[in-house]
XYZ file of C-alpha atoms in Angstrom:
287
model
C 235.267 126.821 -101.914
C 235.712 129.360 -98.863
C 238.790 130.813 -100.255
C 236.834 131.531 -103.465
C 233.965 133.215 -101.617
C 236.628 135.547 -99.643
C 238.262 136.786 -102.847
C 234.862 137.346 -104.222
C 233.992 139.741 -101.213
C 237.162 141.311 -101.256
C 237.061 142.248 -104.700
C 233.640 143.611 -104.852
C 233.133 147.215 -105.191
C 230.383 149.653 -104.373
C 228.168 150.576 -101.534
C 226.933 147.174 -100.937
C 230.081 145.662 -100.092
C 230.577 143.747 -96.411
C 232.798 141.536 -94.568
C 234.558 144.559 -93.015
C 235.065 145.918 -96.528
C 235.139 149.702 -97.724
C 236.050 151.726 -100.447
C 237.235 154.610 -99.308
C 239.937 157.347 -101.430
C 241.133 160.473 -101.317
C 240.130 161.898 -104.785
C 238.480 165.291 -104.848
C 235.086 165.250 -106.445
C 233.978 168.859 -105.778
C 236.525 171.645 -104.545
C 235.150 174.587 -102.152
C 235.437 177.030 -104.618
C 232.743 175.422 -106.688
C 230.012 176.347 -104.440
C 228.393 180.003 -104.180
C 227.984 179.786 -100.422
C 230.461 179.620 -97.636
C 232.182 176.132 -96.885
C 234.174 175.492 -93.801
C 236.474 172.487 -93.098
C 236.871 171.039 -89.600
C 238.772 168.348 -88.045
C 237.475 166.415 -84.921
C 238.994 163.763 -82.648
C 236.506 160.685 -82.878
C 235.768 158.084 -80.391
C 237.362 155.564 -82.730
C 240.780 157.178 -82.061
C 241.165 158.569 -85.394
C 240.574 162.265 -86.764
C 237.670 163.080 -88.566
C 237.422 165.443 -91.762
C 234.041 167.558 -91.373
C 232.700 169.863 -94.182
C 230.082 172.522 -93.411
C 228.008 174.160 -96.043
C 226.526 177.506 -94.893
C 223.751 179.390 -95.610
C 222.200 182.733 -94.302
C 219.827 182.606 -91.467
C 219.688 178.605 -91.190
C 216.290 177.065 -90.607
C 217.828 173.830 -89.670
C 220.927 171.510 -89.879
C 221.183 168.292 -92.202
C 224.033 165.924 -91.509
C 224.810 163.674 -94.420
C 226.439 160.235 -93.761
C 227.626 158.876 -97.246
C 228.058 155.353 -98.358
C 231.086 152.970 -98.303
C 232.658 154.331 -101.548
C 234.811 157.425 -101.931
C 234.922 160.393 -99.853
C 232.608 163.342 -99.066
C 233.767 165.479 -102.050
C 232.180 162.777 -104.322
C 228.773 162.489 -102.789
C 228.290 166.250 -101.918
C 225.504 166.742 -104.653
C 223.158 164.261 -102.608
C 222.418 166.917 -100.307
C 223.925 170.144 -100.998
C 221.184 171.611 -102.769
C 219.612 171.717 -99.305
C 221.526 174.930 -98.790
C 219.687 176.960 -101.082
C 216.414 175.815 -99.254
C 217.464 177.556 -96.138
C 219.321 174.458 -94.545
C 223.131 174.386 -93.573
C 224.594 171.078 -94.448
C 227.060 168.876 -92.659
C 229.213 166.229 -94.079
C 231.224 163.612 -92.670
C 234.255 161.631 -93.534
C 234.686 158.434 -91.819
C 237.955 157.234 -90.567
C 240.112 156.348 -93.611
C 238.188 158.088 -96.022
C 239.284 161.347 -97.704
C 241.239 163.412 -95.240
C 240.172 161.500 -92.217
C 242.602 159.178 -90.691
C 242.539 155.656 -89.459
C 241.396 152.379 -91.090
C 237.772 151.838 -91.823
C 236.154 149.164 -89.966
C 232.579 148.384 -88.705
C 233.333 149.339 -84.985
C 235.426 152.471 -86.193
C 232.686 153.924 -88.538
C 229.922 153.317 -85.746
C 231.895 155.061 -83.070
C 232.665 157.868 -85.659
C 228.975 158.079 -86.242
C 228.384 158.182 -82.379
C 230.938 161.081 -82.042
C 229.112 163.219 -84.843
C 225.874 162.666 -83.223
C 227.251 163.731 -79.558
C 228.897 166.772 -81.031
C 225.571 168.000 -83.010
C 223.191 167.260 -80.282
C 224.340 170.363 -78.866
C 224.722 172.587 -81.661
C 222.031 175.569 -81.801
C 219.733 174.670 -84.647
C 215.959 174.294 -84.178
C 215.673 171.400 -86.823
C 218.137 168.594 -87.097
C 217.723 166.307 -89.880
C 219.876 163.179 -90.506
C 220.273 161.835 -94.270
C 222.141 158.542 -94.676
C 222.883 156.874 -98.189
C 223.419 153.339 -98.660
C 226.157 151.895 -96.177
C 225.779 155.305 -94.739
C 222.361 153.928 -93.280
C 224.049 151.203 -91.449
C 226.418 153.473 -90.107
C 224.136 156.361 -88.955
C 221.712 153.613 -87.094
C 224.572 152.145 -85.353
C 226.025 155.527 -84.220
C 222.741 156.655 -83.251
C 221.939 153.791 -81.058
C 225.147 154.174 -79.689
C 224.764 157.438 -78.795
C 221.052 157.278 -77.100
C 220.695 160.691 -78.323
C 218.067 160.044 -81.053
C 215.466 162.528 -79.383
C 217.963 165.513 -79.966
C 217.260 164.900 -83.690
C 213.919 165.629 -85.637
C 214.294 163.310 -88.671
C 216.142 160.611 -90.168
C 216.087 159.685 -93.858
C 217.701 156.506 -95.149
C 218.247 156.136 -98.681
C 219.302 152.809 -100.694
C 220.151 150.879 -97.377
C 219.724 147.502 -95.962
C 218.840 145.439 -92.800
C 221.380 142.591 -92.770
C 224.926 142.692 -93.708
C 224.510 138.725 -94.240
C 221.546 139.239 -96.608
C 222.875 141.937 -98.494
C 226.519 140.390 -99.194
C 224.160 137.210 -100.553
C 222.734 139.480 -102.940
C 225.730 140.849 -104.269
C 227.260 137.575 -104.526
C 224.399 136.088 -106.275
C 224.391 138.933 -108.961
C 228.143 137.666 -109.991
C 227.405 134.813 -112.237
C 230.907 132.843 -111.242
C 229.939 133.195 -107.895
C 225.983 132.921 -107.465
C 226.305 129.298 -106.733
C 228.346 130.003 -103.558
C 226.095 132.658 -102.394
C 224.281 130.250 -99.599
C 228.014 130.037 -97.876
C 227.929 133.920 -97.110
C 226.604 133.693 -93.528
C 229.826 131.904 -92.524
C 231.923 134.454 -93.858
C 229.938 137.766 -92.804
C 228.808 138.863 -89.641
C 225.743 140.454 -88.935
C 226.488 141.962 -85.601
C 224.672 145.256 -85.022
C 222.799 144.853 -88.028
C 220.757 147.542 -89.041
C 217.654 145.781 -88.378
C 218.851 145.508 -84.534
C 219.369 148.960 -84.452
C 216.423 150.429 -86.336
C 214.322 148.417 -83.795
C 215.864 150.309 -80.858
C 214.995 153.845 -82.279
C 211.881 154.996 -81.243
C 212.115 158.666 -80.683
C 213.137 159.989 -84.176
C 210.883 160.092 -87.205
C 211.972 158.010 -90.234
C 211.900 157.917 -93.923
C 213.049 154.881 -95.675
C 213.504 155.360 -99.262
C 214.439 153.158 -102.168
C 214.363 153.189 -105.891
C 212.461 150.259 -107.610
C 215.397 149.903 -110.588
C 218.309 149.707 -107.678
C 220.317 147.029 -109.363
C 222.914 147.401 -106.457
C 220.828 147.085 -103.315
C 217.349 145.546 -104.303
C 214.358 147.503 -102.981
C 213.715 144.080 -101.135
C 216.483 145.033 -98.590
C 215.014 148.577 -97.984
C 211.796 147.266 -97.431
C 213.110 144.580 -95.175
C 214.769 147.570 -93.118
C 211.400 149.389 -92.934
C 209.458 146.241 -91.497
C 211.950 146.678 -88.332
C 211.270 150.375 -88.027
C 208.805 151.885 -85.585
C 205.039 153.353 -86.352
C 206.820 156.833 -86.863
C 208.386 155.917 -90.240
C 207.373 155.858 -93.893
C 208.472 153.729 -96.771
C 208.924 156.036 -99.965
C 209.396 153.941 -103.407
C 210.585 155.803 -106.275
C 210.638 154.804 -109.768
C 213.027 155.540 -112.668
C 216.131 156.030 -110.278
C 219.600 154.337 -109.781
C 221.402 153.125 -106.549
C 221.856 156.359 -104.115
C 220.857 158.679 -106.739
C 217.383 159.207 -105.445
C 217.660 162.973 -104.133
C 220.156 164.175 -106.708
C 219.524 166.995 -109.066
C 218.777 164.352 -111.781
C 215.417 163.794 -109.929
C 214.015 167.475 -109.050
C 210.365 165.677 -108.170
C 212.094 163.299 -105.732
C 213.953 166.177 -104.063
C 210.938 168.313 -103.885
C 208.915 165.393 -102.158
C 211.830 165.276 -99.657
C 211.855 168.866 -98.884
C 208.110 169.201 -98.619
C 208.455 166.630 -95.855
C 211.380 167.911 -94.059
C 209.558 171.368 -94.044
C 206.372 169.664 -92.539
C 208.642 167.612 -89.925
C 210.091 170.979 -89.056
C 206.424 172.719 -88.732
C 205.077 169.790 -86.727
C 208.306 169.754 -84.478
C 208.337 173.432 -83.815
C 204.584 173.423 -83.140
C 204.697 170.459 -80.644
C 207.592 172.056 -78.848
C 205.841 175.560 -78.551
C 202.910 173.704 -77.126
C 204.836 171.991 -74.351
C 206.439 175.156 -73.700
C 203.370 176.902 -72.776
C 201.921 173.913 -70.788
C 205.204 174.250 -68.522
C 204.752 177.844 -68.354
């Protein structure tokens, strides 16, 4: 019985897979020439020991930086549409490929990806932007939370937006297997196969100095909205839960849903104004 569950877990595809399983590829979704703004590629050495590919989408006179952590499938060129629209709204956008994804080297494991995220936060914490926003989609939410907690740099970032994510690797794997007719009777065996070490619920509890939005689509058939609600239950007082109708998994803020984009943009700008006001007030007090 155990081997059958293992085979099922290994064969699963999509952002919800676990059991140390990720689904990278190097297929190109969008080329740099597809964009009307400047796009720069760079490569950095990660704490994981691997070389990571970063892609920086630039605007003139940016009012802030958005860092995107994509889900566990594909690579940054296939998920760019989830955040690149923010370039036209005045934000530079930094895309990240984890170890083993796209042009990045190495093998994707939970430990490697957490160290990759930690490295990204250490590098971007010192960049000269007045407002820094993290947007993390699906499995990217778990990766960003793990890396941010490891870095101990949460106070250097203003807002964390987590879309279509989950609180527990074990609970997520249980949900996924339970939705497969041939395997649903074995879903109660998942805890013996999937580690919940450094689960998102543990990391989000430790993060208290960054504002958060947890977003989820009601009709998400891959990661149920109950998983996003559970993650929110572990978040601090500086967090909000946004529920959306009619969208699919990890498509919440794409061009298909301009109203969702406008809500996110309005909140990002409001957060920026509030943070700048607070910093200016603090500066006056110090003077």
